[in-house]
Coordinates of C-alpha atoms and ligand atoms in Angstrom, one line a residue:
X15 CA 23.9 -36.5 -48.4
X16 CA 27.1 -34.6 -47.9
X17 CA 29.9 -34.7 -50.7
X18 CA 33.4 -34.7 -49.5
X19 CA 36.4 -33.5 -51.8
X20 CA 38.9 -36.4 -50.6
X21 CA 41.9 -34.6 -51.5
X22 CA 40.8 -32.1 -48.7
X23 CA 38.4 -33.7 -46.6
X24 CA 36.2 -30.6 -47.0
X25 CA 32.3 -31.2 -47.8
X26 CA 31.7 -29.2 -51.5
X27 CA 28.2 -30.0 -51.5
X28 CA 25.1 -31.5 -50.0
X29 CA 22.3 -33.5 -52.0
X30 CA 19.2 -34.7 -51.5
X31 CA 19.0 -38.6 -51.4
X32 CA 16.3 -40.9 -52.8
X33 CA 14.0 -43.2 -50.5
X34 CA 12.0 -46.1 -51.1
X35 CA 9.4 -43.9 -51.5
X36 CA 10.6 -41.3 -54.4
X37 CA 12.6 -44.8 -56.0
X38 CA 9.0 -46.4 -56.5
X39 CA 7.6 -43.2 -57.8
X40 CA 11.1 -43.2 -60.5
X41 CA 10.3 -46.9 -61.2
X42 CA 6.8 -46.0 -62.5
X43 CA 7.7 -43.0 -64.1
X44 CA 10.4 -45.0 -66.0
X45 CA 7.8 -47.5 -66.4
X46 CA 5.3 -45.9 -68.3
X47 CA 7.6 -43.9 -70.6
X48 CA 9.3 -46.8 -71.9
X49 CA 7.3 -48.1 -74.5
X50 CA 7.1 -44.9 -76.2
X51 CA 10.8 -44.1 -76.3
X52 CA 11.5 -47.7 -78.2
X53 CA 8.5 -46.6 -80.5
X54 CA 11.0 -43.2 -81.5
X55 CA 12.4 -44.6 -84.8
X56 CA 16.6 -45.9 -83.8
X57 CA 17.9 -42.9 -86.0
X58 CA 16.1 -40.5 -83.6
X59 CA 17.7 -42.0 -80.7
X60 CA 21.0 -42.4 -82.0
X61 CA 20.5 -38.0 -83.2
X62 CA 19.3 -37.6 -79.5
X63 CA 22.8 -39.3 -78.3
X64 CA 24.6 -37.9 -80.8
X65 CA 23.6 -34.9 -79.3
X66 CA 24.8 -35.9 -75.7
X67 CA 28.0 -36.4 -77.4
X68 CA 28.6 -32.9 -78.3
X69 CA 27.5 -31.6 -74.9
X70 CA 30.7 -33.5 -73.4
X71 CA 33.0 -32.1 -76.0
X72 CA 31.5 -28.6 -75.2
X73 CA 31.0 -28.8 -71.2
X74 CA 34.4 -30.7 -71.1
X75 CA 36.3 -28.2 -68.5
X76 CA 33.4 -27.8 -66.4
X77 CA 32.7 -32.0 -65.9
X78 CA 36.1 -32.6 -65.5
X79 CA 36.5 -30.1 -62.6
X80 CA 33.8 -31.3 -60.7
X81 CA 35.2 -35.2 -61.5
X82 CA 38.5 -34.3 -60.0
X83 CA 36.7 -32.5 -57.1
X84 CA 34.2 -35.1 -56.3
X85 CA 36.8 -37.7 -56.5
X86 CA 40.4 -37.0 -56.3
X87 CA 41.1 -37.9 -59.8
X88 CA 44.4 -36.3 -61.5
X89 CA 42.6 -32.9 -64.0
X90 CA 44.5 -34.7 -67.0
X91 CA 43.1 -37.9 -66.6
X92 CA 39.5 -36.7 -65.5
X93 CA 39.5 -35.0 -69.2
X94 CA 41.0 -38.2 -70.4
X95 CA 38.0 -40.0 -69.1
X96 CA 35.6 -37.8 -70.8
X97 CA 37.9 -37.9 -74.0
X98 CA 37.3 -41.7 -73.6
X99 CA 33.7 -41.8 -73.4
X100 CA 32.9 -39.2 -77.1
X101 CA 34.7 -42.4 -78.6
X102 CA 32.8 -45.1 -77.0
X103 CA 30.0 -43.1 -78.1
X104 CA 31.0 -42.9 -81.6
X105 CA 31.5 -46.6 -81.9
X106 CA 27.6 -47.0 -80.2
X107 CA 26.5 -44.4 -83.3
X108 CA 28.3 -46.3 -85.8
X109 CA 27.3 -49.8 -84.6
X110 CA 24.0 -49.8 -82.7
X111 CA 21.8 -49.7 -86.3
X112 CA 23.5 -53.0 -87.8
X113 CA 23.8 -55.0 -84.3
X114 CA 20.1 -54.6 -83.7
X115 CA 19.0 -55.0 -87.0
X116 CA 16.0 -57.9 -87.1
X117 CA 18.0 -60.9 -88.8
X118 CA 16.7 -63.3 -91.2
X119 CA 18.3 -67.0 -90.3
X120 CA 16.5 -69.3 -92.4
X121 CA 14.0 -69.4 -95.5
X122 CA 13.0 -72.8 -97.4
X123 CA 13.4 -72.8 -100.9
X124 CA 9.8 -73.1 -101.3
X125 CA 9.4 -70.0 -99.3
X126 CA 6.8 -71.5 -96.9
X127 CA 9.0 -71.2 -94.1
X128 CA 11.2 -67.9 -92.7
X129 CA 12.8 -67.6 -89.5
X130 CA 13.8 -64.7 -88.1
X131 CA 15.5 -63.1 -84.5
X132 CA 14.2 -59.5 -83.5
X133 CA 16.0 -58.1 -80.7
X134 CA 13.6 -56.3 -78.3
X135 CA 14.5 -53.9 -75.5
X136 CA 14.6 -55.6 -72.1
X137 CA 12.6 -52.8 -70.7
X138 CA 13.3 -50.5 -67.4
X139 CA 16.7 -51.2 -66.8
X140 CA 18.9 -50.4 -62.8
X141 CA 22.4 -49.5 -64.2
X142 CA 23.9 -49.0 -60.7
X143 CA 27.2 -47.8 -61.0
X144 CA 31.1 -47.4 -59.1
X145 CA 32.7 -43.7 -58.7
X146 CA 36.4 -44.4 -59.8
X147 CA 35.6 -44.0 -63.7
X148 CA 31.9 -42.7 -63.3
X149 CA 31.2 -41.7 -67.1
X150 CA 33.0 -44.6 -68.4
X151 CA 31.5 -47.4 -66.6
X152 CA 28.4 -45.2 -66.8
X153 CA 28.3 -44.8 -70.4
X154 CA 29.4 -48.6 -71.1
X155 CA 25.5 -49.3 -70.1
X156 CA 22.9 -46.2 -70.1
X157 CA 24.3 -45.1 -73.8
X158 CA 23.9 -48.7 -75.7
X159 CA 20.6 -49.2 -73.2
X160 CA 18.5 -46.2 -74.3
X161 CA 19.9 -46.2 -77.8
X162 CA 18.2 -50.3 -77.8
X163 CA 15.1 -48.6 -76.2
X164 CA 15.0 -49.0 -73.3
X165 CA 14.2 -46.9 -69.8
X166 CA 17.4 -46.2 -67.3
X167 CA 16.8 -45.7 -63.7
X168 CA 20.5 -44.6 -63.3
X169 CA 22.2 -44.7 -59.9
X170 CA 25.8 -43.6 -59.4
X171 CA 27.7 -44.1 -56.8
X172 CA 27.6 -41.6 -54.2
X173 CA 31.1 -40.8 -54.4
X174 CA 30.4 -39.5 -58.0
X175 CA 27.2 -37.7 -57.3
X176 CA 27.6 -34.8 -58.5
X177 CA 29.0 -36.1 -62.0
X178 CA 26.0 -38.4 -61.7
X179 CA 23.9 -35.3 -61.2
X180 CA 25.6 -33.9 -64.9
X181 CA 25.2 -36.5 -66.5
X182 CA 21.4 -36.6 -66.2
X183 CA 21.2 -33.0 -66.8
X184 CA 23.4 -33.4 -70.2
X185 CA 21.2 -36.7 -71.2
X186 CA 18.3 -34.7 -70.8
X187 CA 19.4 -31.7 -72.6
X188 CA 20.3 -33.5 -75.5
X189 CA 16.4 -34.5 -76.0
X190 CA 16.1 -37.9 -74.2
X191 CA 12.4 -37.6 -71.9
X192 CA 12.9 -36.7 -68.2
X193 CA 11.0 -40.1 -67.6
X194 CA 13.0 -42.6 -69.6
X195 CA 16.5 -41.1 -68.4
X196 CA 16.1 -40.5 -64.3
X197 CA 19.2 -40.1 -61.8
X198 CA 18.4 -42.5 -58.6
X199 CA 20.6 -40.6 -55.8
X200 CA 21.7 -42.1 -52.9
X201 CA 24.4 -44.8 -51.5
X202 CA 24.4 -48.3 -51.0
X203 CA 20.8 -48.7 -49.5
X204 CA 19.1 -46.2 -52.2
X205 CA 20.5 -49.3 -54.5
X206 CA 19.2 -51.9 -52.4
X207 CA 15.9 -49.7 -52.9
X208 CA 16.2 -49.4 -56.5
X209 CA 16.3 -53.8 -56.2
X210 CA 13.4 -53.8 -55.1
X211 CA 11.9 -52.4 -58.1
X212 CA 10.1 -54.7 -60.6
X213 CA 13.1 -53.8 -63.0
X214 CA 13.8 -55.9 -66.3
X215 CA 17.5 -56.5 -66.3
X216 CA 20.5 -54.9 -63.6
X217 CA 23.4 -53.7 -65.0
X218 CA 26.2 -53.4 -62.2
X219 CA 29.6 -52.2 -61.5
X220 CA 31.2 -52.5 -58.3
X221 CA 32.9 -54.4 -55.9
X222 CA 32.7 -58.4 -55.7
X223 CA 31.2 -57.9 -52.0
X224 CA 28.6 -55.9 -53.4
X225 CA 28.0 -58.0 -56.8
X226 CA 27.4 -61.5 -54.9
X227 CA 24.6 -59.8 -52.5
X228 CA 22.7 -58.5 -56.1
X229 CA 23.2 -61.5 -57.1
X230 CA 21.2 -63.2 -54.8
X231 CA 18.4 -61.0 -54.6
X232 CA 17.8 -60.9 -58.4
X233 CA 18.8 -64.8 -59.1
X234 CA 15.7 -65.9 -57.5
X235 CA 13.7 -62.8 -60.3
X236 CA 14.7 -64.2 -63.4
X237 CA 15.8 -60.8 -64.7
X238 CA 18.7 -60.7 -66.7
X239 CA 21.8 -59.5 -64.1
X240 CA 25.3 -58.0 -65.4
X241 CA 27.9 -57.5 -62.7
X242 CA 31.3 -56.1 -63.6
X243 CA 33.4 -56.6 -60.6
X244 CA 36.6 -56.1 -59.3
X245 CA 40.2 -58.0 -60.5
X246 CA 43.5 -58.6 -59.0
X247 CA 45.2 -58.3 -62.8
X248 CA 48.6 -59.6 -63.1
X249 CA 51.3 -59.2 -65.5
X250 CA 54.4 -61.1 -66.7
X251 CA 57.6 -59.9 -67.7
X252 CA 59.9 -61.5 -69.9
X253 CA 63.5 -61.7 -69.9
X254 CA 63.6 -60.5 -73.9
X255 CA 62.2 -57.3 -73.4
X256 CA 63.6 -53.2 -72.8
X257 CA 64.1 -53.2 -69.5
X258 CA 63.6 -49.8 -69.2
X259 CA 60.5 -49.3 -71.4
X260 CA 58.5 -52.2 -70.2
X261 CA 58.8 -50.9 -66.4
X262 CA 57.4 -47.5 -67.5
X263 CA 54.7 -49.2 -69.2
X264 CA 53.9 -51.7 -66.0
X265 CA 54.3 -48.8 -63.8
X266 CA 51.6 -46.5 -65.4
X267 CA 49.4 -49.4 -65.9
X268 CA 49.7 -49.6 -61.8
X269 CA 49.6 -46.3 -60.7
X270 CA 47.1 -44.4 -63.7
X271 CA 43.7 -42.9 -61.9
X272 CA 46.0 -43.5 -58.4
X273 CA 45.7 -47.0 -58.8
X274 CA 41.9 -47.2 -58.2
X275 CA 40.9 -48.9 -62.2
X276 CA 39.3 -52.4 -62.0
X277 CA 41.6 -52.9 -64.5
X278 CA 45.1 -51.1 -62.8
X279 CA 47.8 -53.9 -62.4
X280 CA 47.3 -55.5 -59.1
X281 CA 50.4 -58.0 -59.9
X282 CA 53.9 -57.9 -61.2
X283 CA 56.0 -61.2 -62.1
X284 CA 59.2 -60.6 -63.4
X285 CA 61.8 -63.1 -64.9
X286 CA 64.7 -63.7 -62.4
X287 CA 67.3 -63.0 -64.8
X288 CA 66.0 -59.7 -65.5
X289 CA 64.1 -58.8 -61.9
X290 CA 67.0 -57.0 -59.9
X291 CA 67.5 -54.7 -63.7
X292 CA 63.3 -54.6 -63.5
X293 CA 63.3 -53.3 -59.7
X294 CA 65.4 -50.8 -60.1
X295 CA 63.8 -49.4 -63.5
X296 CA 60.6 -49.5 -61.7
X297 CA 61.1 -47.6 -58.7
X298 CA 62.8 -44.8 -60.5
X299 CA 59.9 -44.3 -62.7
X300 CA 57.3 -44.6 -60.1
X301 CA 59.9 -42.0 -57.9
X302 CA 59.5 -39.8 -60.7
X303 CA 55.3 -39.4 -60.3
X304 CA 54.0 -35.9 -59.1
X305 CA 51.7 -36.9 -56.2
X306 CA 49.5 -33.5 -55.1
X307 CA 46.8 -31.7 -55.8
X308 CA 44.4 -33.2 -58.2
X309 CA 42.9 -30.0 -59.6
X310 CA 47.3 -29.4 -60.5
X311 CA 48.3 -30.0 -64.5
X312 CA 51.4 -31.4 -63.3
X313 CA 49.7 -33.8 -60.9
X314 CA 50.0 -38.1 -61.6
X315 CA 48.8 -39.7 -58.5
X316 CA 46.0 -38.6 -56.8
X317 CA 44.1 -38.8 -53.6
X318 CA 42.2 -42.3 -52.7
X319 CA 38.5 -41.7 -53.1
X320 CA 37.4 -43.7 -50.3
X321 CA 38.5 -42.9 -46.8
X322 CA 37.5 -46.9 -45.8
X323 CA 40.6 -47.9 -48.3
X324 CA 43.4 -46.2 -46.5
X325 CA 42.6 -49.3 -43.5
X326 CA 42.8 -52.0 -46.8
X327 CA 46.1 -50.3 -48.5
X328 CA 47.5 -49.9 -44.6
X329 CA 47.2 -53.8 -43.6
X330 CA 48.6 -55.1 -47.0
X331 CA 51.7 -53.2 -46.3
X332 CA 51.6 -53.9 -43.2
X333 CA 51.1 -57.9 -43.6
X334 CA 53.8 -57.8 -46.7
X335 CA 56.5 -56.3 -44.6
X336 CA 55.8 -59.0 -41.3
X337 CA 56.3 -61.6 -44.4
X338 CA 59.6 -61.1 -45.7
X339 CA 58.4 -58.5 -48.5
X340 CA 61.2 -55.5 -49.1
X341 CA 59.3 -51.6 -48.7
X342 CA 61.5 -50.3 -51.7
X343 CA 58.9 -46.7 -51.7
X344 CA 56.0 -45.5 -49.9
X345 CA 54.5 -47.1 -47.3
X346 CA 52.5 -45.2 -45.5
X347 CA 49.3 -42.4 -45.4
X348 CA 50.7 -39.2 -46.8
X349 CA 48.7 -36.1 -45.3
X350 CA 46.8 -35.4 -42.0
X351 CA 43.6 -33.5 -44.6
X352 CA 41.8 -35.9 -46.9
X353 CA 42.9 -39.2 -48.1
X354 CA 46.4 -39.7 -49.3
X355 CA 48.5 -42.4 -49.3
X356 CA 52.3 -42.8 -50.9
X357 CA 52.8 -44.2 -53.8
X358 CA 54.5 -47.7 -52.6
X359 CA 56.2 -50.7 -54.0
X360 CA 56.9 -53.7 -52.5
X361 CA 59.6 -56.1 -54.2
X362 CA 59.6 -60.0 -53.4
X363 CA 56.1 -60.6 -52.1
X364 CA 54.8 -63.9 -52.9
X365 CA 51.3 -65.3 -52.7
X366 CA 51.0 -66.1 -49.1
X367 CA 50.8 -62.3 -48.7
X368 CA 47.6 -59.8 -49.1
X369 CA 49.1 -57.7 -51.1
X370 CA 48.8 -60.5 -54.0
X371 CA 45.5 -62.0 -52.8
X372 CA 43.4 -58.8 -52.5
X373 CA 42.1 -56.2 -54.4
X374 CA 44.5 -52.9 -53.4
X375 CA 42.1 -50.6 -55.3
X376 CA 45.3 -47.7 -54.5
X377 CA 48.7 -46.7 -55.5
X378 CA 50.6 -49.9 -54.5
X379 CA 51.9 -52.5 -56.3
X380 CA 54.2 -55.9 -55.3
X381 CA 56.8 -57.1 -57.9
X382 CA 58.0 -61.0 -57.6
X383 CA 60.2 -63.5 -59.5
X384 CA 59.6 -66.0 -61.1
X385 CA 62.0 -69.0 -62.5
X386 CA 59.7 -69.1 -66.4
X387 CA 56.6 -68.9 -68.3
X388 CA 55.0 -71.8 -66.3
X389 CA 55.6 -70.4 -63.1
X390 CA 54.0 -67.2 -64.4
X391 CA 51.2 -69.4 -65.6
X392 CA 50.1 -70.7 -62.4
X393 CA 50.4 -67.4 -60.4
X394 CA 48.9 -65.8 -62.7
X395 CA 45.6 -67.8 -62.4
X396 CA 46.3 -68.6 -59.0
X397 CA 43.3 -65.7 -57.9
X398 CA 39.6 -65.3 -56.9
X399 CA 39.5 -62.6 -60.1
X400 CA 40.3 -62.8 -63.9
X401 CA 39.7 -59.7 -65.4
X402 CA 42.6 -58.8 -67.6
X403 CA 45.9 -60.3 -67.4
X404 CA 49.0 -59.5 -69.7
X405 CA 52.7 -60.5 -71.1
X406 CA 55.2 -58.3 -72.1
X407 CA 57.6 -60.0 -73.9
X408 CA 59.8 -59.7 -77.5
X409 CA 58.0 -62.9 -79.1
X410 CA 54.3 -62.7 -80.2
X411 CA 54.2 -66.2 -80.3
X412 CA 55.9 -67.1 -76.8
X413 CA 53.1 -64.1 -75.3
X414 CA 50.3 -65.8 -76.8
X415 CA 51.1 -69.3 -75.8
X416 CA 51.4 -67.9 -72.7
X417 CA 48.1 -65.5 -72.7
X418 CA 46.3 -69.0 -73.9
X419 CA 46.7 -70.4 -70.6
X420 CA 45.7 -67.7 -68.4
X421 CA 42.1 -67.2 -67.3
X422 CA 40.5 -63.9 -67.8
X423 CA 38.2 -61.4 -69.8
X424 CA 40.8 -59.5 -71.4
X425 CA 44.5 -60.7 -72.5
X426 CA 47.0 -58.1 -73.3
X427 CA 50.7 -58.4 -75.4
X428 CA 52.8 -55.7 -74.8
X429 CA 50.0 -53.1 -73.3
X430 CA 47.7 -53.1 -69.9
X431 CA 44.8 -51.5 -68.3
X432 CA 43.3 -50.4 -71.9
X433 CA 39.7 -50.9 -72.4
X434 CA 38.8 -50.7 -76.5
X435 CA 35.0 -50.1 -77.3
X436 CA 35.1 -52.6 -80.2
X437 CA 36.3 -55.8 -78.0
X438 CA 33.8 -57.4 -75.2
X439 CA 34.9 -56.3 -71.5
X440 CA 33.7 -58.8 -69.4
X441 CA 35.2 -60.6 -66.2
X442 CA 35.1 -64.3 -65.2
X443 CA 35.5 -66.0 -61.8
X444 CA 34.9 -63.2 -59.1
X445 CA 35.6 -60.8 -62.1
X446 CA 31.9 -60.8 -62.5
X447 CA 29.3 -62.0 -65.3
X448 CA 28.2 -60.9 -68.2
X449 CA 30.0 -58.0 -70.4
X450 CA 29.6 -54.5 -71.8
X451 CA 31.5 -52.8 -74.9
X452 CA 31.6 -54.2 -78.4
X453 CA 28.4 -55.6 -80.2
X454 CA 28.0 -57.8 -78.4
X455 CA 27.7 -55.3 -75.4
X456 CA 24.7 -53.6 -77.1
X457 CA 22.9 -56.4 -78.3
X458 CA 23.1 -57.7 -74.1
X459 CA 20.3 -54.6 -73.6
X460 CA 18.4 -56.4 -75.4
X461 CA 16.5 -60.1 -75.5
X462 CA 16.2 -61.9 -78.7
X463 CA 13.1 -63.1 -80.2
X464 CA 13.0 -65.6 -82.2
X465 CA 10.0 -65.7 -85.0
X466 CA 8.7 -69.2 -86.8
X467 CA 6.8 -68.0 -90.1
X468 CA 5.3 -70.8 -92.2
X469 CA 2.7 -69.3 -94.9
X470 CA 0.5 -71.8 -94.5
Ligands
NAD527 P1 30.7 -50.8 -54.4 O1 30.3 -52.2 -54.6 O2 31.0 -50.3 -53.0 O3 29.5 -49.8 -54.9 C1 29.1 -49.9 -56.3 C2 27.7 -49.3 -56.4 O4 26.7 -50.2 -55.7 C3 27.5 -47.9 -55.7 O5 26.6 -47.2 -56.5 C4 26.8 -48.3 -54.4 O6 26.0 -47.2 -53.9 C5 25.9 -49.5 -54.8 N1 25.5 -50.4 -53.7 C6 26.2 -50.7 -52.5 N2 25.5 -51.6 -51.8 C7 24.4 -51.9 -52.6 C8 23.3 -52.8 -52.4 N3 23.2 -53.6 -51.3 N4 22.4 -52.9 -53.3 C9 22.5 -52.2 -54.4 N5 23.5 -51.3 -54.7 C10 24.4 -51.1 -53.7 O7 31.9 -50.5 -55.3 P2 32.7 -49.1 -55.6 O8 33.6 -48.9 -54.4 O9 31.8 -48.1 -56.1 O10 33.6 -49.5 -56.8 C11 34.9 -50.1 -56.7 C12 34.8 -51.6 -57.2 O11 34.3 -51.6 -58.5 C13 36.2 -52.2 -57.4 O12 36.1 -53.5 -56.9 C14 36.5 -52.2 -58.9 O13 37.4 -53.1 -59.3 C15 35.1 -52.4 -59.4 N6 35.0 -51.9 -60.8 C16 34.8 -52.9 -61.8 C17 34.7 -52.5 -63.1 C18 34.6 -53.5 -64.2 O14 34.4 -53.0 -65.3 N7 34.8 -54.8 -64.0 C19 34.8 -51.1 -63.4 C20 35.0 -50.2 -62.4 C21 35.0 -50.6 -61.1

């Protein structure tokens, strides 16, 4: 498998790739290893990830090099990433212990009867994962599953393979068993091999396209299937807020990792009385973005990661402009080596167009008005996805009446595309099922068991 650099469209590597074959042989290695690794005692495992933990901090430069190389991801915001994950960690060390913990629910006074819920690994766990934030959307599953006990047959994508490749490498330095931690590499039909693997739960992250087809094949397996898909998140500006400050803040939340974060803002509705004052504070901060060479300090937006996407970001311009939508930036593909396009925004699109109907998944962005906070209501949930959705506005209370009404996983006041390791990140309509993060997100590698004890 050859790895491309897509800010230069020059292969960096070649890999070998997995086949159903060497995936079966993984599948029983992972197998047979995982009862022993949930018989080491929790504190071991937690030392052992503690462990993995430092190696980041330590090999920081070196990971974030090869992230930005692999997959066109601003230097600053590749170390960002990795910043991100030592503090997810920290929050698995701190709260693994206490959400497994076997609970006590019920005892009789007469202490003949005790029940009691155990939670108990799920097993050999697929966590097949997407490239644009490879260790966090990684980490969000294989840390949690192997600190519960379990075996990972890991597969990243294979536009992140060579972090992938790291990752294994740093997992298995830091004392978790060859067998329980194994790197599955390959692309989309290396996963559909890892599927066919008696596995015991899936843990995805990915696109919707790809989500619904695991869903089918594992719906009909009874195994316990996670997918964390793709959004379309919108936010709403009020007429009550800094003008000036809230477009920075919408802007980054658009345009951060070169617009390619499940959770980048897809959608921007803006109060008519402020919009024109909006548009114009927008544009200049999004003129003000250095576009270039990843591997650069200086550099903000990126290349795109996935040649395909260039056609997607292309034909929503394209079909925004035919429909009455105003180019204000951008527009178009930016270099003749690797994948580039311009960092674009399109000001009074409306829902009949693509470019608020689709995932972009790249540096563009469409701004419309709206008369008030109903209006913002129903566009907001008028979408396929509800991942996060958020309200800048002056008035808590106006932002959370608001907020109440919209349908999605995460709700934000006066911030965007965050992620926080102590709140549930989870997804609803074609946003995906299930969730990762918080405790409840490491209790979900897990089934419970639930014990009857009468003393007879
Ligand atoms: P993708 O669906 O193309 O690929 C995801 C993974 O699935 C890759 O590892 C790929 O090799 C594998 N795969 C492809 N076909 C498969 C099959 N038939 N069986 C098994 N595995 C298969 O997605 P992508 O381009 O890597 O990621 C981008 C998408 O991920 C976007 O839609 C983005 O919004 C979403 N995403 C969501 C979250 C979240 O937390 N909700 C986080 C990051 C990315």
């Amino acid at each position: 498998m050859r790895i491309t650099n897509p800010a230069t469209g020059l292969v960096i590597a070649e890999v070998a790739a997995d086949n159903l074959k060497t995936v079966r042989a993984k599948y029983e290695l992972a197998r047979a290893a995982q009862p022993k690794w949930s018989a080491v005692p929790i504190k071991k495992r937690l030392a052992i990830l503690s462990k993995f933990r430092e190696l980041l901090i330590e090999r920081q430069e070196k990971l974030a090099r090869t992230l930005t190389a692999e997959v066109g991801k601003p230097i600053r915001q590749s170390r960002n990433e990795l910043k991100g994950l030592t503090a997810r960690i920290d929050f698995f060390l701190a709260e693994t212990e206490r959400a497994l913990r076997e609970e006590k629910v019920f005892a009789d006074p007469a202490g003949k009867l005790e029940e009691r819920i155990a939670h108990i690994p799920l097993g050999v766990i697929a966590n097949i994962s997407a490239w644009n934030y490879p260790y966090f959307v990684g980490g969000n599953v294989f840390v949690p599953a192997l600190a519960a006990g379990n075996a990972v047959l890991y597969k990243p994508s294979e536009l992140a393979t060579l972090t992938g490749q790291h990752i294994a490498e740093l997992v298995h330095e830091a004392g978790v068993p060859r067998d329980v931690f194994i790197a599955v590499i390959g692309d989309g039909a290396t996963g559909a091999a890892l599927l066919r693997q008696p596995v015991d739960g899936v843990f995805f992250t990915g696109s919707y396209r790809t989500g619904a087809k695991i869903a089918a094949s594992t719906g009909r397996r009874m195994i316990k299937t996670q997918l964390e898909l793709g959004g379309k998140d919108p936010i709403y500006v009020c007429e009550d807020v800094d003008v000036k400050a809230a477009a920075a803040a919408v802007a980054d939340g658009a345009f951060y990792n070169t617009g390619q974060s499940c959770c980048s803002v897809e959608r921007v509705y803006v109060h008519e009385q402020i919009y024109d004052a909006f548009v114009a504070a927008f544009v200049a901060e999004v003129k003000s973005y250095k576009v270039g060479d990843p591997q650069d300090e200086a550099t903000y937006v990126g290349a795109i990661t996935r040649k395909p996407q260039l056609a997607v970001l292309k034909a929503q311009v394209a079909d925004a402009k035919r429909k009455g939508a105003k180019l204000l930036l951008g527009g178009h593909v930016l270099r003749a080596k690797g994948n580039w396009y311009a960092p674009t925004v399109l000001a009074d699109v409306d829902h009949s167009m693509l470019v608020m109907r689709d995932e972009s998944f790249g540096p563009i962005i469409g701004l419309q008005a709206v008369a008030d906070d109903e209006a913002a209501i129903d566009l907001m949930n008028d979408s396929e996805y509800g991942l996060t959705a958020g309200v800048y506005s002056a008035s808590e209370k106006r932002a959370k009446r608001i907020l109440s009404k919209v349908n999605a996983g995460s709700v934000y006041w006066n911030c965007c595309d965050r992620v926080s390791p102590r709140l549930p990140w989870s997804g609803v309509k074609h946003s995906g099922i299930g969730l990762t993060l918080s405790t409840y997100g490491i209790q979900t590698f897990t089934r419970p068991k639930a014990w009857h004890l009468r003393d007879a």
